Coordinates of C-alpha atoms in Angstrom, one line a residue:
Chain A
M5 CA 111.1 18.7 78.5
H6 CA 109.9 19.6 75.4
I7 CA 112.3 22.5 75.3
F8 CA 115.1 20.0 74.0
V9 CA 113.4 18.7 71.1
F10 CA 113.0 22.1 69.7
L11 CA 116.2 23.5 70.7
A12 CA 117.6 20.5 68.9
T13 CA 115.7 21.1 65.7
F14 CA 116.5 24.8 65.7
L15 CA 120.2 23.9 66.3
L16 CA 120.0 21.5 63.6
I17 CA 118.6 23.9 61.3
T18 CA 121.0 26.6 61.9
R19 CA 124.0 24.4 62.1
V20 CA 123.3 23.1 58.6
R21 CA 122.8 26.7 57.5
K22 CA 126.1 27.7 59.0
S23 CA 128.1 24.7 57.2
L24 CA 126.7 25.9 54.0
K25 CA 128.0 29.2 54.2
F26 CA 131.0 28.4 51.6
S27 CA 129.0 25.9 49.6
P28 CA 127.6 26.8 46.3
V29 CA 124.1 25.8 47.3
Y30 CA 124.1 28.6 50.1
P31 CA 122.3 31.1 48.3
K32 CA 119.5 28.9 47.4
W33 CA 119.3 27.7 51.1
D34 CA 120.1 30.7 53.3
R35 CA 116.7 32.1 53.3
P36 CA 114.6 29.3 53.7
L37 CA 116.7 27.8 56.6
Q38 CA 117.0 31.0 58.3
L39 CA 113.1 31.1 58.1
A40 CA 112.7 27.6 59.1
S41 CA 114.8 28.4 62.3
F42 CA 112.6 31.5 63.3
A43 CA 109.7 29.2 62.8
V44 CA 110.7 26.7 64.9
A45 CA 111.6 29.2 67.7
G46 CA 108.3 30.8 67.2
L47 CA 106.4 27.3 67.4
W48 CA 108.2 26.6 70.6
L49 CA 107.3 29.9 72.2
L50 CA 103.4 29.1 71.2
C51 CA 103.6 25.6 72.6
A52 CA 105.4 27.0 75.8
I53 CA 102.5 29.0 76.5
Y54 CA 99.7 27.5 75.2
L55 CA 100.1 23.9 75.3
E56 CA 101.1 20.9 78.1
D57 CA 104.5 19.6 78.0
E58 CA 103.5 16.1 77.2
V59 CA 101.5 17.5 73.9
S60 CA 104.6 19.8 73.2
N61 CA 107.0 17.1 73.2
L62 CA 105.0 14.9 70.9
L63 CA 104.7 18.0 68.5
G64 CA 108.0 18.8 68.8
G65 CA 109.4 15.3 68.0
A66 CA 107.0 15.2 65.1
L67 CA 108.7 18.6 64.0
L68 CA 112.0 17.2 64.4
L69 CA 111.4 14.2 62.7
A70 CA 109.5 15.9 59.7
T71 CA 112.7 18.5 59.4
M72 CA 114.9 15.1 59.4
A73 CA 112.7 13.5 56.7
Y74 CA 112.9 16.5 54.5
M75 CA 116.6 17.3 55.1
Q76 CA 117.2 13.7 54.2
K77 CA 115.6 13.9 50.9
Q78 CA 117.6 16.7 49.8
P79 CA 120.7 16.0 48.0
D80 CA 122.2 19.3 49.0
F81 CA 122.3 17.9 52.5
K82 CA 123.9 14.6 51.8
S83 CA 126.8 15.5 53.9
F84 CA 124.9 16.0 56.8
D85 CA 123.7 12.2 57.2
V86 CA 125.5 11.7 60.2
L87 CA 124.3 14.7 61.8
I88 CA 120.7 13.9 60.9
F89 CA 120.9 10.6 62.1
A90 CA 122.0 11.5 65.6
H91 CA 118.6 13.0 66.3
Y92 CA 116.9 9.5 66.1
P93 CA 117.3 8.8 69.6
L94 CA 116.1 12.1 70.6
V95 CA 113.1 12.0 68.5
F96 CA 112.3 8.3 69.7
T97 CA 112.5 9.6 73.5
A98 CA 110.3 12.6 73.2
I99 CA 107.6 10.8 71.0
L100 CA 107.9 8.0 73.7
N101 CA 107.8 10.2 76.6
G102 CA 104.7 12.4 75.2
I103 CA 102.7 9.3 74.3
L104 CA 103.4 7.6 77.8
E105 CA 102.6 10.9 79.7
L106 CA 99.4 11.5 77.6
V107 CA 98.1 7.7 77.4
I108 CA 99.6 6.0 80.6
P109 CA 100.4 9.0 83.1
K110 CA 100.7 6.2 85.7
V111 CA 103.4 4.5 84.3
Y112 CA 105.0 7.6 83.2
N113 CA 105.2 9.1 86.4
K114 CA 106.3 5.8 88.1
Y115 CA 109.2 6.1 85.8
D116 CA 109.5 9.9 84.9
N117 CA 113.0 10.2 86.0
F118 CA 114.5 7.6 84.2
L119 CA 112.4 8.6 81.0
E120 CA 113.3 12.3 81.3
S121 CA 117.0 11.3 81.8
A122 CA 116.8 9.3 78.7
Q123 CA 115.5 12.3 76.8
L124 CA 118.4 14.2 78.2
V125 CA 121.0 11.7 77.2
A126 CA 119.5 11.7 73.8
F127 CA 119.8 15.4 73.5
G128 CA 123.5 15.1 74.9
W129 CA 124.0 12.2 72.3
I130 CA 123.7 14.8 69.5
F131 CA 126.4 16.9 70.9
A132 CA 128.8 13.9 71.1
R133 CA 128.1 12.6 67.7
V134 CA 128.3 16.2 66.2
A135 CA 132.1 16.4 68.3
T136 CA 132.9 13.3 66.8
S137 CA 131.6 13.6 63.2
K138 CA 133.4 17.0 63.2
K139 CA 136.6 15.4 63.9
Q140 CA 136.2 12.7 61.4
R141 CA 135.2 15.5 58.8
E142 CA 138.3 17.3 60.0
E143 CA 140.3 14.1 59.1
I144 CA 138.6 13.4 55.9
R145 CA 139.0 16.9 54.8
R146 CA 142.7 16.6 55.6
I147 CA 143.1 13.2 53.6
N148 CA 141.3 14.6 50.8
E149 CA 143.7 17.5 50.8
R150 CA 146.6 15.2 50.9
R151 CA 145.2 13.0 48.1
S152 CA 144.6 16.3 45.9
E153 CA 148.3 17.1 46.6
L154 CA 149.1 13.8 45.7
E155 CA 147.2 13.6 42.7
E156 CA 148.7 16.8 41.7
L157 CA 152.2 15.4 42.1
V158 CA 151.3 12.3 40.3
A159 CA 149.9 14.3 37.4
E160 CA 153.2 16.3 37.6
R161 CA 155.4 13.5 37.3
T162 CA 153.2 11.8 34.8
A163 CA 153.7 14.9 32.7
E164 CA 157.6 14.9 33.2
L165 CA 157.8 10.9 32.4
T166 CA 155.6 11.5 29.3
R167 CA 157.8 14.2 28.6
Q168 CA 161.1 12.2 29.2
K169 CA 159.4 9.2 27.2
N170 CA 158.9 11.1 24.2
E171 CA 162.5 12.7 24.4
L172 CA 163.8 9.1 24.7
Q173 CA 161.8 8.0 21.8
G174 CA 163.3 10.6 19.6
T175 CA 166.7 9.8 21.0
L176 CA 165.9 6.3 20.0
K177 CA 164.8 7.3 16.5
E178 CA 168.1 9.3 15.9
L179 CA 170.2 6.8 17.6
Q180 CA 168.5 3.9 15.2
A181 CA 169.2 6.3 11.9
T182 CA 172.7 6.7 13.1
Q183 CA 173.4 2.9 13.5
A184 CA 172.0 2.4 10.2
Q185 CA 174.3 5.1 8.9
L186 CA 177.2 3.5 10.6
I187 CA 176.4 0.1 9.3
Q188 CA 176.5 1.6 5.7
Q189 CA 179.8 3.3 6.6
E190 CA 181.3 0.5 7.7
K191 CA 180.1 -1.4 4.5
L192 CA 181.6 1.6 2.5
A193 CA 185.0 1.5 4.7
S194 CA 185.3 -2.1 3.8
L195 CA 184.5 -1.6 0.2
G196 CA 187.1 1.0 0.5
E197 CA 189.6 -1.7 1.5
L198 CA 188.4 -4.1 -1.1
T199 CA 189.0 -1.5 -4.1
A200 CA 192.6 -2.3 -4.5
G201 CA 191.8 -6.1 -4.2
I202 CA 188.9 -5.9 -6.6
A203 CA 191.0 -3.6 -9.3
H204 CA 193.8 -6.4 -8.9
E205 CA 191.0 -9.5 -9.2
I206 CA 189.5 -7.7 -12.1
Q207 CA 192.7 -6.7 -13.7
N208 CA 194.0 -10.4 -14.0
P209 CA 191.3 -11.9 -15.9
L210 CA 191.0 -8.9 -18.1
N211 CA 194.8 -9.5 -18.9
F212 CA 193.6 -13.1 -19.8
V213 CA 190.6 -11.9 -21.8
N214 CA 193.1 -9.7 -23.9
N215 CA 196.0 -11.9 -24.2
F216 CA 194.1 -15.0 -25.4
S217 CA 191.8 -13.0 -27.9
E218 CA 195.0 -11.4 -29.2
V219 CA 197.0 -14.9 -29.3
S220 CA 193.9 -16.4 -30.9
M221 CA 193.9 -14.0 -33.5
E222 CA 197.4 -14.8 -34.6
L223 CA 196.7 -18.5 -34.5
I224 CA 193.8 -17.9 -37.0
D225 CA 196.4 -16.4 -39.2
E226 CA 198.6 -19.3 -38.5
M227 CA 195.9 -21.9 -39.3
A228 CA 195.2 -20.0 -42.5
E229 CA 198.9 -20.4 -43.7
E230 CA 198.7 -24.4 -42.5
L231 CA 195.6 -24.5 -44.6
A232 CA 197.1 -22.9 -47.6
K233 CA 200.2 -25.2 -47.1
G234 CA 197.5 -28.5 -47.1
D235 CA 198.7 -29.2 -43.3
T236 CA 195.4 -30.0 -42.4
D237 CA 196.4 -32.2 -39.2
E238 CA 198.2 -28.9 -38.1
A239 CA 195.3 -26.7 -38.7
I240 CA 193.1 -29.0 -36.9
A241 CA 195.5 -29.0 -33.8
I242 CA 195.6 -25.0 -34.1
A243 CA 191.7 -25.1 -34.2
T244 CA 191.6 -26.9 -30.9
D245 CA 194.2 -24.6 -29.3
I246 CA 191.7 -21.7 -30.4
K247 CA 188.6 -23.6 -29.0
N248 CA 190.4 -23.7 -25.8
N249 CA 191.4 -20.2 -25.9
M250 CA 187.7 -19.2 -26.5
E251 CA 186.7 -21.2 -23.3
K252 CA 189.4 -19.4 -21.5
I253 CA 188.3 -15.8 -22.4
R254 CA 184.8 -17.0 -21.2
H255 CA 186.2 -18.4 -18.1
H256 CA 187.9 -15.2 -17.2
G257 CA 184.8 -13.0 -18.6
K258 CA 182.9 -14.7 -16.2
R259 CA 185.4 -14.3 -13.2
A260 CA 185.5 -10.5 -13.7
D261 CA 181.7 -10.5 -14.0
G262 CA 181.4 -12.3 -10.7
I263 CA 183.9 -10.0 -9.0
V264 CA 182.0 -6.8 -10.2
K265 CA 178.5 -8.3 -8.9
G266 CA 180.1 -9.4 -5.7
M267 CA 181.2 -5.6 -5.4
L268 CA 178.1 -4.5 -6.3
Q269 CA 176.3 -6.7 -3.8
H270 CA 178.6 -5.5 -0.8
S271 CA 178.0 -2.1 -1.2
R272 CA 174.3 -2.1 -1.5
A273 CA 172.0 -1.9 1.5
S274 CA 171.4 -5.2 2.5
S275 CA 168.3 -6.9 1.2
N276 CA 168.1 -9.5 4.1
V277 CA 166.8 -11.9 1.7
K278 CA 168.3 -15.7 2.5
E279 CA 169.6 -17.5 -0.4
P280 CA 170.9 -21.0 -1.2
T281 CA 174.4 -20.2 -1.3
N282 CA 177.6 -22.1 -1.4
I283 CA 179.9 -21.1 1.5
N284 CA 183.0 -22.2 -0.2
T285 CA 182.7 -19.6 -3.2
I286 CA 182.3 -16.7 -1.3
A287 CA 185.0 -17.7 1.5
D288 CA 187.4 -18.2 -1.6
E289 CA 186.5 -14.8 -3.1
Y290 CA 186.9 -12.6 -0.1
F291 CA 190.1 -14.6 0.9
R292 CA 191.6 -13.2 -2.4
L293 CA 189.9 -10.0 -2.1
A294 CA 191.1 -9.3 1.2
Y295 CA 194.6 -10.4 0.7
H296 CA 195.1 -8.3 -2.9
G297 CA 193.7 -5.4 -1.0
L298 CA 195.7 -5.3 1.4
R299 CA 198.7 -6.3 -0.9
A300 CA 197.7 -3.3 -3.0
K301 CA 197.7 -0.8 0.1
D302 CA 201.2 -2.3 1.3
K303 CA 203.7 -3.7 -1.0
S304 CA 205.8 -5.1 1.7
F305 CA 203.0 -7.2 2.9
N306 CA 202.9 -10.7 2.3
A307 CA 201.5 -14.0 3.6
E308 CA 200.8 -17.5 2.6
L309 CA 197.4 -18.4 1.6
V310 CA 196.0 -21.9 2.4
A311 CA 192.4 -22.8 1.8
N312 CA 191.1 -26.3 2.8
L313 CA 187.6 -26.1 1.5
D314 CA 185.4 -29.2 1.8
P315 CA 184.0 -29.7 -1.7
N316 CA 181.1 -31.8 -0.3
L317 CA 179.6 -28.8 1.5
P318 CA 176.2 -28.7 1.3
V319 CA 174.5 -25.0 0.0
I320 CA 172.8 -23.3 3.0
N321 CA 170.7 -20.4 3.2
I322 CA 172.3 -17.2 4.1
V323 CA 172.2 -13.5 3.3
S324 CA 175.3 -14.0 1.4
Q325 CA 176.5 -10.5 1.1
D326 CA 176.6 -10.2 4.8
V327 CA 178.0 -13.5 5.6
G328 CA 180.7 -12.4 2.8
R329 CA 181.2 -9.2 4.9
V330 CA 181.8 -11.1 7.9
L331 CA 184.3 -13.3 6.3
L332 CA 186.0 -10.1 4.7
N333 CA 186.3 -8.7 8.1
M334 CA 188.0 -11.8 9.4
F335 CA 190.4 -12.3 6.7
T336 CA 191.3 -8.6 6.9
N337 CA 191.9 -8.9 10.5
A338 CA 193.9 -12.1 10.1
F339 CA 196.0 -10.5 7.4
Y340 CA 196.6 -7.5 9.4
A341 CA 197.5 -9.7 12.6
V342 CA 200.2 -11.5 10.7
H343 CA 201.4 -8.3 8.9
D344 CA 201.7 -6.9 12.3
K345 CA 203.6 -9.4 13.8
K346 CA 205.9 -9.7 10.8
K347 CA 207.1 -6.3 11.6
T348 CA 208.4 -7.1 14.9
A349 CA 209.2 -10.9 14.4
G350 CA 212.5 -12.2 12.8
P351 CA 213.2 -13.0 9.2
D352 CA 212.3 -16.5 10.0
F353 CA 208.5 -15.6 10.6
K354 CA 206.3 -17.0 7.7
P355 CA 202.8 -15.4 7.8
R356 CA 200.2 -17.8 7.2
V357 CA 196.3 -17.2 7.1
E358 CA 194.5 -20.2 6.4
V359 CA 190.5 -20.7 5.9
S360 CA 189.1 -24.1 6.3
T361 CA 185.2 -24.9 5.9
S362 CA 183.8 -28.2 7.4
M363 CA 180.5 -30.1 8.1
I364 CA 179.2 -30.9 11.6
Q365 CA 177.2 -34.0 11.4
T366 CA 174.2 -35.1 13.3
V367 CA 174.1 -38.5 14.9
S368 CA 171.9 -39.8 11.9
G369 CA 174.5 -38.6 9.5
G370 CA 172.7 -35.4 8.2
V371 CA 174.3 -32.1 8.1
H372 CA 173.8 -30.3 11.2
S373 CA 175.7 -26.9 10.5
I374 CA 179.0 -25.7 8.7
R375 CA 181.9 -24.8 10.1
I376 CA 184.3 -22.0 9.0
V377 CA 187.7 -21.5 10.4
V378 CA 189.9 -18.6 10.1
K379 CA 193.3 -19.2 11.5
D380 CA 196.4 -16.9 11.2
N381 CA 199.9 -17.2 13.0
G382 CA 199.8 -13.5 13.7
S383 CA 200.2 -11.3 16.9
G384 CA 197.1 -12.7 18.6
I385 CA 194.9 -11.1 20.8
P386 CA 196.0 -9.7 24.3
D387 CA 193.9 -11.3 27.2
A388 CA 193.2 -7.7 28.5
I389 CA 190.9 -6.8 25.4
K390 CA 189.6 -10.2 24.5
D391 CA 186.1 -9.0 26.2
K392 CA 185.8 -6.1 24.3
I393 CA 186.6 -6.7 20.8
M394 CA 183.0 -7.6 19.9
Q395 CA 182.0 -4.3 21.3
P396 CA 180.8 -1.7 18.9
F397 CA 183.6 1.2 18.4
F398 CA 186.4 -1.0 20.0
T399 CA 189.1 -1.0 17.8
T400 CA 193.0 -1.6 18.3
K401 CA 193.7 0.4 14.7
P402 CA 195.0 4.1 14.9
A403 CA 192.2 6.5 14.6
G404 CA 190.7 6.8 11.4
E405 CA 191.8 3.5 10.1
G406 CA 189.1 1.3 11.8
T407 CA 185.5 1.9 12.6
G408 CA 185.4 -0.7 15.2
L409 CA 182.2 -2.0 14.1
G410 CA 183.5 -4.8 12.0
L411 CA 183.3 -7.5 14.7
S412 CA 180.5 -6.3 16.4
L413 CA 178.6 -6.2 12.8
S414 CA 179.8 -9.8 12.5
Y415 CA 178.5 -10.8 15.9
D416 CA 174.8 -9.1 14.9
I417 CA 175.0 -11.0 11.4
I418 CA 176.3 -14.5 12.4
V419 CA 174.3 -14.7 16.0
K420 CA 171.5 -12.6 15.3
A421 CA 170.4 -12.9 12.1
H422 CA 171.6 -16.5 11.1
K423 CA 171.3 -18.2 14.8
G424 CA 175.0 -19.1 14.3
K425 CA 177.9 -18.7 16.6
I426 CA 181.5 -17.2 16.7
D427 CA 184.2 -18.7 18.8
I428 CA 187.6 -17.0 19.1
D429 CA 190.7 -18.7 20.4
S430 CA 193.7 -16.7 20.4
K431 CA 197.1 -16.6 22.2
E432 CA 199.0 -13.3 22.4
G433 CA 202.2 -13.8 20.1
E434 CA 200.9 -17.1 18.6
G435 CA 197.8 -16.5 16.6
T436 CA 194.1 -16.3 16.5
E437 CA 191.4 -18.6 15.5
F438 CA 187.8 -17.8 14.7
V439 CA 185.3 -20.2 14.4
I440 CA 182.1 -19.5 12.7
T441 CA 179.3 -21.8 13.1
L442 CA 176.3 -21.6 11.0
P443 CA 173.3 -24.1 11.0
V444 CA 172.2 -25.6 8.0
Chain B
M25 CA 217.0 -21.7 -24.4
K26 CA 215.0 -23.0 -21.4
I27 CA 212.8 -20.5 -19.6
L28 CA 211.3 -20.8 -16.2
V29 CA 207.9 -18.9 -15.8
V30 CA 206.7 -18.9 -12.3
D31 CA 203.3 -17.5 -11.7
D32 CA 200.2 -18.6 -9.6
E33 CA 197.7 -18.3 -12.3
A34 CA 197.8 -21.7 -14.2
D35 CA 196.4 -20.2 -17.4
V36 CA 199.5 -18.2 -18.0
Q37 CA 200.9 -21.8 -19.5
P38 CA 198.7 -22.1 -22.1
L39 CA 199.3 -18.4 -23.0
F40 CA 202.9 -18.8 -23.2
L41 CA 202.9 -22.1 -25.0
Q42 CA 200.7 -20.4 -27.7
R43 CA 202.6 -17.1 -28.2
F44 CA 205.8 -19.0 -28.8
R45 CA 204.3 -21.6 -30.7
K46 CA 206.6 -21.4 -33.4
E47 CA 209.8 -20.7 -31.3
I48 CA 208.7 -24.3 -29.6
K49 CA 208.3 -25.9 -32.6
N50 CA 211.5 -24.8 -34.0
H51 CA 213.1 -25.8 -30.6
E52 CA 214.3 -22.4 -30.2
I53 CA 212.6 -21.9 -27.0
E54 CA 211.6 -24.3 -24.0
F55 CA 209.3 -23.6 -21.6
S56 CA 208.7 -24.9 -17.8
F57 CA 206.3 -23.6 -15.5
A58 CA 206.1 -23.3 -11.6
Q59 CA 203.0 -22.0 -9.8
S60 CA 204.7 -20.8 -6.5
G61 CA 208.3 -19.7 -5.5
E62 CA 208.5 -22.8 -3.6
E63 CA 207.9 -25.0 -6.7
A64 CA 210.3 -22.7 -8.5
L65 CA 213.1 -23.7 -6.3
Q66 CA 212.5 -27.2 -6.3
Y67 CA 212.7 -27.2 -9.9
L68 CA 215.9 -25.1 -10.1
E69 CA 217.4 -27.7 -7.4
E70 CA 217.8 -30.0 -10.2
K71 CA 217.8 -28.2 -13.3
H72 CA 219.4 -24.7 -12.3
S73 CA 222.0 -25.3 -14.7
E74 CA 219.7 -25.6 -17.5
V75 CA 217.8 -22.6 -17.0
V76 CA 218.8 -19.7 -19.1
L77 CA 215.8 -17.3 -18.2
I78 CA 213.4 -17.1 -15.2
L79 CA 210.2 -14.9 -15.5
S80 CA 208.6 -14.5 -12.0
D81 CA 205.4 -13.2 -11.2
I82 CA 206.0 -10.7 -7.9
N83 CA 202.6 -11.0 -6.3
M84 CA 202.2 -14.7 -5.3
P85 CA 200.7 -16.0 -2.1
G86 CA 203.2 -17.8 0.0
M87 CA 207.0 -16.7 -1.2
S88 CA 206.9 -13.8 -3.3
G89 CA 208.8 -13.2 -6.4
I90 CA 211.0 -10.9 -4.8
E91 CA 212.0 -13.7 -1.9
L92 CA 212.4 -15.8 -4.9
L93 CA 214.5 -13.5 -6.7
D94 CA 216.7 -13.2 -3.7
H95 CA 217.0 -17.1 -3.1
I96 CA 218.1 -17.3 -6.8
R97 CA 220.9 -14.7 -6.5
H98 CA 222.3 -16.3 -3.4
D99 CA 221.8 -20.2 -4.2
Y100 CA 222.0 -20.3 -7.9
N101 CA 224.2 -17.5 -9.2
M102 CA 227.1 -19.5 -10.4
P103 CA 228.0 -18.3 -14.0
P104 CA 226.4 -17.9 -16.1
P105 CA 223.9 -16.5 -14.0
P106 CA 220.1 -16.6 -15.1
V107 CA 218.6 -13.8 -16.4
V108 CA 215.7 -12.9 -13.9
M109 CA 212.7 -11.0 -15.0
M110 CA 210.1 -9.8 -12.6
I111 CA 206.5 -9.3 -13.7
T112 CA 203.9 -7.7 -11.8
A113 CA 200.3 -6.1 -12.0
Y114 CA 201.5 -3.1 -9.7
G115 CA 203.9 -1.3 -11.7
D116 CA 204.8 1.2 -9.2
D117 CA 208.4 2.6 -8.0
E118 CA 208.5 0.6 -4.8
N119 CA 207.9 -2.8 -6.5
Y120 CA 210.5 -1.6 -9.3
R121 CA 213.4 -0.5 -6.9
Q122 CA 212.9 -3.7 -4.9
A123 CA 213.6 -5.9 -7.8
M124 CA 216.2 -4.1 -8.8
D125 CA 217.9 -4.2 -5.6
K126 CA 217.6 -7.6 -5.2
G127 CA 219.2 -8.0 -8.7
A128 CA 216.4 -8.5 -11.1
D129 CA 217.8 -8.0 -14.8
D130 CA 214.5 -6.5 -16.0
F131 CA 210.9 -5.4 -14.8
L132 CA 207.7 -6.0 -16.7
T133 CA 204.3 -5.2 -15.9
K134 CA 200.9 -7.2 -16.7
P135 CA 199.2 -7.3 -18.9
L136 CA 202.4 -8.7 -20.7
D137 CA 203.5 -7.3 -24.1
F138 CA 204.4 -10.3 -25.9
N139 CA 206.1 -8.6 -28.6
L140 CA 208.3 -6.5 -26.6
L141 CA 209.1 -9.7 -24.3
K142 CA 210.4 -11.3 -27.6
E143 CA 212.5 -8.6 -28.6
K144 CA 214.4 -8.9 -25.1
L145 CA 214.7 -12.6 -25.6
K146 CA 216.3 -12.0 -29.1
T147 CA 219.0 -9.7 -27.3
I148 CA 219.6 -12.4 -24.7
S149 CA 219.6 -15.5 -27.1
A150 CA 222.2 -13.4 -29.3

């Protein structure tokens, strides 16, 4: 019976050696394992010749157990755990049979058929385990292969995605730069629209400054004459006129000053600093600038300008040049619309553009928000494009005349930067009303 | 001589009054003012027979000076027709042509040269 335990030991060593053939530790274990297998064969031969079967069985069991214990301690043989474990039943039966046969032969002889079968089954068990573990190993190997394939794929995808992300980041940066450029361009374009209006608006106060200072010089001569004549009452009257004139010179000087400052502010990159601002002042200023700007470009243009500005409006914190740009844009649009209608409408059509400001009060009487309405009786917005007018680059003007950014920037300024809103009410052929609401 | 000055800028009023101080004092000239074309027409409704000269700005909100001129030539042109001089900050050909087509007697550009204006007035009153 002892042949099985020796055979199992021999096979275990041989199998381990064979399995290591393609592993990096093979050179280290090839010779020792080969020698070990020869040694096992030699030992079996010696036992078969010189020893009784039961002693050989015991020795063989011990040899197998020692082999297994040694292998289990070696980290190199970690992967053979299942195989090694499969030998325990054989070790157990071999040693049990050996001991029983040696110590209580009676019992052994009584059950020898059963005990020997057990040892055979234990021997067969090893092969059954090896077969299944081989299958499992195959499965694991396949899974591992698949996994490494997947890992490779994932790495590939990750690399691709990273590349795409970097590309997109680059594109985003470019787009942001372009956007900033476009905003600046839009500002300059609207400044261009303003230039003529500004020229007119500056020319007017300058004329007054020149005229009033000239007339004052004349008045002083006259005053001297009157004094020489001794007519002090008349001289005093003239002096009052002169004083009034000086006041007017100062007033118109300041007016021109304000316009130049406003123009500079308009073209400057936005500081985004919110300052307390009187909406009426910028509404009035840009209303006139937009009107004169268009007026200067097209001599046939004319419209009735109506301003209903609530004098009790509180100052609110806004980026004034940004909101000014929004108003300018709306005024320009309104003037454009009435001008457009005038081309087709009959001679009875009276172009009219109205700006009004008002307060919206809370229940408790405080001011909740400020409403600015820009209303025209122009051509109106066709229903088909109502959804599109806030989109960037959408314009109904001929190529090169509008950037298509006016309203979309207005939306950004009012809604995003000032938490306000823009409502549009328009009927094609009848007119348009833009309502800007700004929270206080 | 009654002169109607039409300009949306209110400050032209003291300017005219002072520039023609002597003439007003000597009752040679009398000024009336209107701040829009509409206001000017209202004024003419009653006093068109008295007004000898109308000086009107072209570029005004609402009714423009050209439109006003058109009204004057249609409604108040009974002899002797008033002399109408157009004034504009935009001294371009188009404005000039339009004004003359509509029957303006003269065309002046801002800033107004008051000495020149005085010369012209002399020829009218003479």
